[in-house]
CSV table of C-alpha atoms and ligand atoms in Angstrom, one decimal:
chain,number,residue,atom,x,y,z
A,9,MET,CA,31.7,10.3,-5.2
A,10,MET,CA,30.4,11.7,-8.5
A,11,LYS,CA,32.3,10.1,-11.4
A,12,THR,CA,33.8,12.4,-14.1
A,13,VAL,CA,31.7,12.3,-17.3
A,14,ILE,CA,33.5,11.5,-20.6
A,15,PRO,CA,31.3,12.0,-23.7
A,16,PHE,CA,31.6,9.2,-26.3
A,17,LEU,CA,31.1,10.6,-29.8
A,18,ALA,CA,30.6,8.0,-32.6
A,19,ARG,CA,29.0,7.7,-36.0
A,20,THR,CA,29.7,4.0,-36.3
A,21,ASP,CA,26.8,1.5,-36.4
A,22,GLU,CA,24.7,0.7,-33.3
A,23,THR,CA,26.3,-2.7,-32.6
A,24,ASP,CA,29.8,-1.3,-32.9
A,25,ARG,CA,28.9,1.6,-30.7
A,26,ARG,CA,27.5,-0.7,-28.0
A,27,MET,CA,30.5,-2.9,-28.0
A,28,TRP,CA,32.9,0.0,-27.8
A,29,LEU,CA,30.9,1.5,-24.9
A,30,ALA,CA,31.0,-1.8,-23.0
A,31,ALA,CA,34.8,-2.2,-23.5
A,32,LEU,CA,35.5,1.4,-22.5
A,33,LYS,CA,33.3,1.2,-19.4
A,34,HIS,CA,35.0,-2.0,-18.4
A,35,ALA,CA,38.5,-0.4,-18.8
A,36,MET,CA,37.5,2.8,-17.0
A,37,PRO,CA,35.2,2.0,-14.0
A,38,ASP,CA,36.1,5.2,-12.3
A,39,PHE,CA,34.6,7.4,-15.1
A,40,ARG,CA,31.1,7.7,-16.6
A,41,ILE,CA,31.4,7.2,-20.3
A,42,GLU,CA,28.1,8.2,-22.1
A,43,PRO,CA,26.9,9.1,-25.6
A,44,LEU,CA,26.4,12.8,-26.0
A,45,ALA,CA,22.6,12.5,-26.1
A,46,GLN,CA,22.6,11.1,-22.5
A,47,LEU,CA,24.3,14.1,-21.0
A,48,THR,CA,22.8,17.2,-19.4
A,49,VAL,CA,23.8,20.6,-20.5
A,50,GLN,CA,25.8,21.0,-17.2
A,51,GLU,CA,27.6,17.7,-17.9
A,52,ARG,CA,28.4,18.8,-21.5
A,53,ASP,CA,29.8,22.1,-20.2
A,54,ALA,CA,32.0,20.3,-17.7
A,55,ALA,CA,33.5,17.9,-20.2
A,56,THR,CA,37.2,18.5,-20.9
A,57,VAL,CA,38.0,15.2,-22.7
A,58,ALA,CA,35.9,13.2,-25.2
A,59,ILE,CA,36.4,9.8,-26.9
A,60,GLY,CA,35.8,9.8,-30.6
A,61,ALA,CA,35.1,7.0,-33.1
A,62,ASP,CA,34.4,8.8,-36.4
A,63,PRO,CA,32.7,11.7,-34.4
A,64,ASP,CA,30.2,14.0,-35.9
A,65,PRO,CA,31.9,17.5,-36.1
A,66,ASP,CA,28.7,19.2,-35.0
A,67,ASP,CA,28.9,17.4,-31.7
A,68,PHE,CA,32.0,19.4,-30.7
A,69,GLN,CA,29.9,22.6,-30.8
A,70,LYS,CA,27.9,21.1,-27.8
A,71,LEU,CA,31.1,20.7,-25.8
A,72,PRO,CA,32.4,24.2,-25.3
A,73,ASN,CA,35.1,23.4,-22.8
A,74,LEU,CA,36.6,20.4,-24.4
A,75,GLN,CA,40.5,20.4,-24.4
A,76,TRP,CA,41.3,17.2,-26.3
A,77,VAL,CA,39.7,14.2,-28.0
A,78,GLN,CA,41.0,10.7,-27.9
A,79,SER,CA,40.4,9.0,-31.3
A,80,LEU,CA,39.9,5.3,-31.3
A,81,TRP,CA,41.4,5.1,-34.8
A,82,ALA,CA,45.1,5.4,-35.9
A,83,GLY,CA,44.1,7.2,-39.1
A,84,VAL,CA,42.8,10.6,-38.3
A,85,GLU,CA,42.5,12.3,-41.7
A,86,GLN,CA,38.8,12.7,-41.4
A,87,ILE,CA,38.5,14.2,-37.9
A,88,ALA,CA,41.5,16.4,-38.7
A,89,ALA,CA,39.8,17.7,-41.9
A,90,GLU,CA,36.4,18.2,-40.2
A,91,LEU,CA,37.5,19.9,-37.0
A,92,PRO,CA,38.4,23.6,-37.2
A,93,ARG,CA,42.2,23.9,-37.2
A,94,ASP,CA,43.9,24.4,-33.8
A,95,ASN,CA,40.5,24.2,-32.1
A,96,LEU,CA,41.4,21.3,-29.9
A,97,ARG,CA,44.0,18.6,-29.6
A,98,ILE,CA,43.4,15.4,-31.4
A,99,VAL,CA,45.1,12.3,-29.9
A,100,ARG,CA,45.2,9.4,-32.3
A,101,MET,CA,45.3,5.7,-31.3
A,102,ALA,CA,48.9,4.5,-31.0
A,103,ASP,CA,48.5,0.9,-29.8
A,104,PRO,CA,51.5,-1.5,-29.8
A,105,GLN,CA,49.0,-4.3,-30.3
A,106,MET,CA,47.8,-2.7,-33.5
A,107,ALA,CA,51.4,-2.4,-34.7
A,108,GLU,CA,51.8,-6.1,-33.9
A,109,THR,CA,48.6,-7.0,-35.8
A,110,MET,CA,49.6,-4.8,-38.8
A,111,GLY,CA,53.1,-6.2,-38.8
A,112,GLU,CA,51.6,-9.7,-38.9
A,113,ALA,CA,49.5,-8.7,-41.9
A,114,VAL,CA,52.5,-7.1,-43.7
A,115,LEU,CA,54.5,-10.3,-43.1
A,116,ALA,CA,51.6,-12.6,-44.3
A,117,TRP,CA,50.9,-10.7,-47.5
A,118,THR,CA,54.6,-10.2,-48.2
A,119,LEU,CA,55.1,-14.0,-48.0
A,120,TYR,CA,52.0,-14.5,-50.2
A,121,LEU,CA,53.8,-12.4,-52.9
A,122,HIS,CA,57.3,-13.7,-52.2
A,123,ARG,CA,56.0,-17.3,-52.5
A,124,ASP,CA,54.2,-16.5,-55.8
A,125,MET,CA,50.8,-17.6,-54.5
A,126,PRO,CA,48.7,-15.6,-56.9
A,127,ARG,CA,50.6,-17.2,-59.8
A,128,TYR,CA,50.2,-20.7,-58.5
A,129,ALA,CA,46.5,-20.1,-57.9
A,130,ARG,CA,46.2,-19.0,-61.6
A,131,GLN,CA,48.1,-22.1,-62.7
A,132,GLN,CA,45.9,-24.4,-60.6
A,133,SER,CA,42.8,-22.9,-62.2
A,134,THR,CA,44.0,-24.1,-65.6
A,135,GLY,CA,45.6,-27.4,-64.4
A,136,GLN,CA,49.2,-26.3,-65.0
A,137,TRP,CA,52.2,-27.9,-63.1
A,138,ILE,CA,55.0,-25.3,-63.5
A,139,PRO,CA,57.5,-24.8,-60.7
A,140,HIS,CA,59.3,-21.4,-60.6
A,141,GLU,CA,62.6,-20.3,-59.2
A,142,LEU,CA,62.4,-19.1,-55.6
A,143,PRO,CA,64.6,-16.2,-54.6
A,144,LEU,CA,66.0,-16.1,-51.1
A,145,PRO,CA,64.4,-13.5,-48.8
A,146,LYS,CA,67.7,-11.6,-48.7
A,147,ASP,CA,67.5,-11.1,-52.4
A,148,ARG,CA,63.9,-9.7,-52.2
A,149,THR,CA,63.8,-6.0,-51.4
A,150,ILE,CA,60.8,-4.8,-49.5
A,151,GLY,CA,60.3,-1.0,-49.5
A,152,ILE,CA,58.1,0.4,-46.7
A,153,LEU,CA,56.6,3.9,-47.3
A,154,GLY,CA,55.9,5.3,-43.8
A,155,MET,CA,58.2,4.2,-41.0
A,156,GLY,CA,56.0,5.2,-38.0
A,157,ASN,CA,54.4,3.0,-35.4
A,158,LEU,CA,53.1,0.5,-37.9
A,159,GLY,CA,55.8,0.7,-40.6
A,160,GLY,CA,58.5,0.3,-38.0
A,161,ARG,CA,57.1,-2.9,-36.5
A,162,ALA,CA,56.4,-4.3,-39.9
A,163,ALA,CA,60.1,-3.7,-40.8
A,164,GLU,CA,61.2,-5.6,-37.7
A,165,LYS,CA,59.1,-8.6,-38.7
A,166,LEU,CA,60.4,-8.6,-42.3
A,167,LEU,CA,64.0,-8.3,-41.1
A,168,GLN,CA,63.5,-11.3,-38.8
A,169,GLN,CA,62.3,-13.2,-41.9
A,170,GLY,CA,65.5,-12.4,-43.7
A,171,PHE,CA,64.2,-9.9,-46.2
A,172,ASP,CA,66.2,-6.9,-47.5
A,173,VAL,CA,64.2,-4.0,-46.0
A,174,CYS,CA,64.2,-0.3,-46.9
A,175,GLY,CA,62.0,2.4,-45.4
A,176,TRP,CA,60.9,5.9,-46.5
A,177,SER,CA,59.8,8.7,-44.1
A,178,ARG,CA,59.3,12.4,-44.2
A,179,THR,CA,62.2,13.1,-41.8
A,180,GLU,CA,65.5,11.3,-41.8
A,181,ARG,CA,65.2,8.2,-39.6
A,182,THR,CA,67.6,5.3,-38.8
A,183,MET,CA,66.7,1.8,-37.9
A,184,ASP,CA,69.2,-1.1,-37.5
A,185,GLY,CA,69.3,-3.3,-40.6
A,186,VAL,CA,67.0,-1.0,-42.6
A,187,ARG,CA,68.2,1.3,-45.4
A,188,GLY,CA,66.5,4.6,-44.8
A,189,PHE,CA,65.3,7.1,-47.4
A,190,PHE,CA,63.5,10.4,-47.1
A,191,GLY,CA,62.3,13.3,-49.1
A,192,ALA,CA,61.3,13.4,-52.8
A,193,GLU,CA,64.6,12.1,-54.1
A,194,GLY,CA,64.5,9.3,-51.5
A,195,LEU,CA,61.1,8.3,-52.7
A,196,ASN,CA,62.3,7.9,-56.3
A,197,ARG,CA,65.2,5.8,-55.1
A,198,ILE,CA,63.2,3.4,-52.9
A,199,LEU,CA,60.6,2.9,-55.6
A,200,ALA,CA,63.3,1.9,-58.1
A,201,ILE,CA,64.6,-0.9,-55.9
A,202,SER,CA,61.4,-2.3,-54.2
A,203,ASP,CA,60.4,-5.7,-55.4
A,204,ILE,CA,57.4,-5.5,-53.0
A,205,LEU,CA,56.2,-2.0,-51.9
A,206,VAL,CA,54.3,-1.7,-48.6
A,207,ILE,CA,52.3,1.5,-48.1
A,208,LEU,CA,51.8,2.6,-44.5
A,209,LEU,CA,51.6,6.3,-44.8
A,210,PRO,CA,49.0,8.6,-43.3
A,211,LEU,CA,46.6,10.3,-45.7
A,212,THR,CA,47.6,14.0,-45.8
A,213,GLU,CA,47.8,16.8,-48.3
A,214,GLU,CA,51.3,15.6,-49.2
A,215,THR,CA,50.5,11.9,-49.6
A,216,ARG,CA,47.1,12.1,-51.4
A,217,GLY,CA,47.8,10.8,-55.0
A,218,LEU,CA,51.5,10.3,-54.1
A,219,LEU,CA,51.7,7.1,-56.1
A,220,GLU,CA,50.7,8.4,-59.5
A,221,ARG,CA,51.7,7.2,-63.0
A,222,SER,CA,55.3,8.5,-63.1
A,223,ARG,CA,56.1,7.2,-59.7
A,224,LEU,CA,54.6,3.8,-60.1
A,225,GLY,CA,56.5,3.6,-63.4
A,226,LEU,CA,59.8,3.8,-61.4
A,227,MET,CA,59.1,0.4,-59.8
A,228,PRO,CA,60.9,-2.6,-61.2
A,229,LYS,CA,59.0,-4.5,-63.9
A,230,GLY,CA,57.0,-7.3,-62.3
A,231,SER,CA,57.1,-5.8,-58.8
A,232,SER,CA,54.2,-5.9,-56.4
A,233,LEU,CA,52.4,-3.5,-54.1
A,234,ILE,CA,50.6,-3.7,-50.8
A,235,ASN,CA,48.4,-0.8,-49.7
A,236,PHE,CA,47.4,-1.0,-46.0
A,237,ALA,CA,47.3,2.7,-45.5
A,238,ARG,CA,44.5,4.7,-47.3
A,239,GLY,CA,43.1,4.3,-50.8
A,240,PRO,CA,43.6,7.9,-52.0
A,241,VAL,CA,47.4,7.6,-51.5
A,242,VAL,CA,47.4,5.6,-54.8
A,243,ASP,CA,46.0,6.8,-58.2
A,244,ASP,CA,43.7,4.0,-59.2
A,245,ALA,CA,43.8,4.6,-62.9
A,246,ALA,CA,47.6,4.6,-62.9
A,247,LEU,CA,47.7,1.4,-60.8
A,248,LEU,CA,45.3,-0.4,-63.2
A,249,GLU,CA,47.4,0.8,-66.2
A,250,CYS,CA,50.6,-0.6,-64.5
A,251,LEU,CA,48.9,-3.9,-63.7
A,252,ASP,CA,47.6,-4.2,-67.3
A,253,SER,CA,51.0,-3.5,-68.8
A,254,GLY,CA,52.7,-6.0,-66.4
A,255,GLN,CA,54.8,-3.2,-64.9
A,256,ILE,CA,53.3,-4.2,-61.6
A,257,ASP,CA,52.5,-7.9,-61.3
A,258,HIS,CA,50.2,-7.9,-58.3
A,259,ALA,CA,48.5,-5.5,-55.9
A,260,VAL,CA,47.1,-6.4,-52.5
A,261,LEU,CA,44.6,-3.7,-51.6
A,262,ASP,CA,43.0,-3.4,-48.2
A,263,VAL,CA,41.9,0.3,-48.5
A,264,PHE,CA,40.1,2.2,-51.3
A,265,HIS,CA,38.9,5.6,-52.3
A,266,GLU,CA,35.3,4.5,-51.5
A,267,GLU,CA,34.6,1.8,-48.9
A,268,PRO,CA,32.9,-0.7,-49.2
A,269,LEU,CA,34.5,-1.0,-52.6
A,270,PRO,CA,31.7,-0.4,-55.2
A,271,GLN,CA,30.6,-3.5,-57.2
A,272,SER,CA,31.5,-1.5,-60.4
A,273,SER,CA,35.2,-1.3,-59.4
A,274,PRO,CA,37.5,-3.2,-61.8
A,275,TYR,CA,39.6,-4.2,-58.8
A,276,TRP,CA,37.0,-6.9,-57.9
A,277,THR,CA,37.8,-9.0,-61.0
A,278,HIS,CA,41.3,-8.0,-62.0
A,279,PRO,CA,43.5,-11.1,-62.0
A,280,GLY,CA,46.4,-9.0,-60.7
A,281,VAL,CA,44.5,-7.7,-57.6
A,282,THR,CA,43.7,-9.2,-54.2
A,283,VAL,CA,40.8,-7.2,-52.6
A,284,LEU,CA,40.6,-7.2,-48.8
A,285,PRO,CA,37.8,-5.4,-46.9
A,286,HIS,CA,39.9,-3.1,-44.7
A,287,ILE,CA,41.0,-5.8,-42.3
A,288,SER,CA,44.8,-5.5,-42.1
A,289,GLY,CA,45.1,-3.6,-38.8
A,290,PRO,CA,41.9,-3.5,-36.9
A,291,THR,CA,41.7,-1.6,-33.6
A,292,ASN,CA,41.3,-4.2,-30.8
A,293,ARG,CA,38.7,-3.0,-28.4
A,294,GLU,CA,40.3,-4.4,-25.3
A,295,THR,CA,43.9,-3.1,-25.8
A,296,ALA,CA,42.7,0.2,-27.3
A,297,SER,CA,40.4,0.8,-24.3
A,298,ALA,CA,43.3,0.2,-21.9
A,299,ILE,CA,45.3,2.9,-23.8
A,300,VAL,CA,42.4,5.3,-23.6
A,301,ALA,CA,42.0,4.5,-19.9
A,302,ALA,CA,45.7,5.2,-19.3
A,303,ASN,CA,45.7,8.5,-21.2
A,304,ILE,CA,42.5,9.8,-19.5
A,305,THR,CA,43.5,8.7,-16.0
A,306,ALA,CA,46.9,10.4,-16.3
A,307,PHE,CA,45.2,13.6,-17.5
A,308,PHE,CA,42.9,13.8,-14.5
A,309,ALA,CA,45.7,12.7,-12.1
A,310,ASN,CA,48.4,15.2,-13.2
A,311,GLY,CA,46.9,17.4,-16.0
A,312,LYS,CA,49.2,16.0,-18.6
A,313,MET,CA,47.6,15.8,-22.0
A,314,PRO,CA,49.0,13.1,-24.4
A,315,THR,CA,50.8,14.3,-27.5
A,316,GLY,CA,48.4,15.3,-30.2
A,317,ILE,CA,48.7,15.2,-34.0
A,318,ASP,CA,50.4,18.2,-35.8
A,319,ARG,CA,47.4,19.8,-37.4
A,320,ALA,CA,49.5,21.6,-40.1
A,321,ARG,CA,51.3,18.4,-41.0
A,322,GLY,CA,48.1,16.4,-41.0
A,323,TYR,CA,49.3,13.4,-38.9
B,28,LIG,P1,52.6,7.3,-37.8
B,28,LIG,O1,53.2,6.6,-36.6
B,28,LIG,O2,52.2,8.7,-37.7
B,28,LIG,O3,53.7,7.1,-38.9
B,28,LIG,C1,53.5,7.8,-40.2
B,28,LIG,C2,54.8,7.6,-41.0
B,28,LIG,O4,54.6,8.1,-42.3
B,28,LIG,C3,56.0,8.3,-40.4
B,28,LIG,O5,57.2,7.6,-40.6
B,28,LIG,C4,56.1,9.6,-41.2
B,28,LIG,O6,57.4,10.2,-41.4
B,28,LIG,C5,55.6,9.1,-42.6
B,28,LIG,N1,55.1,10.2,-43.4
B,28,LIG,C6,54.1,11.0,-43.2
B,28,LIG,N2,53.9,11.9,-44.2
B,28,LIG,C7,55.0,11.6,-45.1
B,28,LIG,C8,55.4,12.3,-46.2
B,28,LIG,N3,54.8,13.3,-46.8
B,28,LIG,N4,56.5,11.8,-46.8
B,28,LIG,C9,57.2,10.7,-46.3
B,28,LIG,N5,56.8,10.1,-45.2
B,28,LIG,C10,55.7,10.6,-44.5
B,28,LIG,O7,51.4,6.4,-38.3
B,28,LIG,P2,51.0,4.9,-38.1
B,28,LIG,O8,50.4,4.6,-36.8
B,28,LIG,O9,52.2,4.1,-38.5
B,28,LIG,O10,49.8,4.7,-39.2
B,28,LIG,C11,50.0,4.9,-40.6
B,28,LIG,C12,48.7,4.9,-41.3
B,28,LIG,O11,48.2,3.6,-41.4
B,28,LIG,C13,47.5,5.6,-40.6
B,28,LIG,O12,47.6,7.0,-40.8
B,28,LIG,C14,46.3,5.0,-41.2
B,28,LIG,O13,45.9,5.7,-42.3
B,28,LIG,C15,46.8,3.6,-41.7
B,28,LIG,N6,46.2,2.5,-41.0
B,28,LIG,C16,45.5,1.6,-41.7
B,28,LIG,C17,44.9,0.5,-41.0
B,28,LIG,C18,44.2,-0.6,-41.8
B,28,LIG,O14,43.5,-1.4,-41.2
B,28,LIG,N7,44.3,-0.6,-43.1
B,28,LIG,C19,44.9,0.4,-39.6
B,28,LIG,C20,45.6,1.4,-38.9
B,28,LIG,C21,46.2,2.4,-39.6
B,28,LIG,P3,58.2,10.8,-40.1
B,28,LIG,O15,58.6,9.5,-39.4
B,28,LIG,O16,59.3,11.5,-40.7
B,28,LIG,O17,57.2,11.6,-39.3
């Protein structure tokens, strides 16, 4: 029997592309997954679903009957901006394993800040033996901006550790043990009480530049920030100003306006900044491929398309 062809659209580097193709082919032996260049015109015309890893928007012109695209990434701001609005459904990666991995990263770096590790590293570099008071986790308020797949799981892990956890979302949400905030007024309130602020928002028209000078200025003096979402959610100049003034003590940054972070960036050498190379929540090829396989198999079995992002909302 002829296997259904699924185009694989990727602008990632050659090695990454090859590894993804191998993982996807392994997870979906009943389908033929091929880069666009390997497909005949008839095969392109027949394709109704594609898999995308940073796809080139021009490739979609060559697939006239495509109904939906499965993204391998959780953040879809680029594909959403590049594809004509309402043209076709974009399904983003929602992998419980990714939420688990991101939750682990949030816990690890929250503990790094909670246990004053940047300060002790600074002390060691100048041979200083100075113990500091250690607050209990219940007295440390962690504010999470974005309570979706990733923020929700991070909140659970922080609660298990005994922290005082608050969450901010666009719509009103409740979660046991978490104080919920929403809307513009809610943002001001959560910022004002967060000793450690964790950013896990999608990048949209509403969240771009959200954390600018006046909002960062609401955070308690000496508080810290972790950005695991997207660089442009934070205004860099405002953050550097707050770090220099001591308003914000430390920032753990995994995402930036430009990646890789240019060598000229002051973040590289700022004593109040930990730079990470976008590693907090990597997509795992094996578990993500299993999710792609389940979505695509269900579509061909019963015609049911997975839920897509809301193009107007941007996530
Ligand atoms: P998600 O499930 O769509 O959750 C997004 C959350 O943000 C929801 O709670 C949503 O509110 C909230 N939100 C969106 N716009 C908002 C606004 N204007 N005001 C207030 N809240 C708003 O997304 P996710 O899977 O958790 O992923 C979040 C982001 O993490 C991704 O978009 C991606 O950029 C980033 N990410 C980073 C890495 C990394 O390695 N650094 C890895 C994966 C993902 P509602 O609940 O009301 O809808």
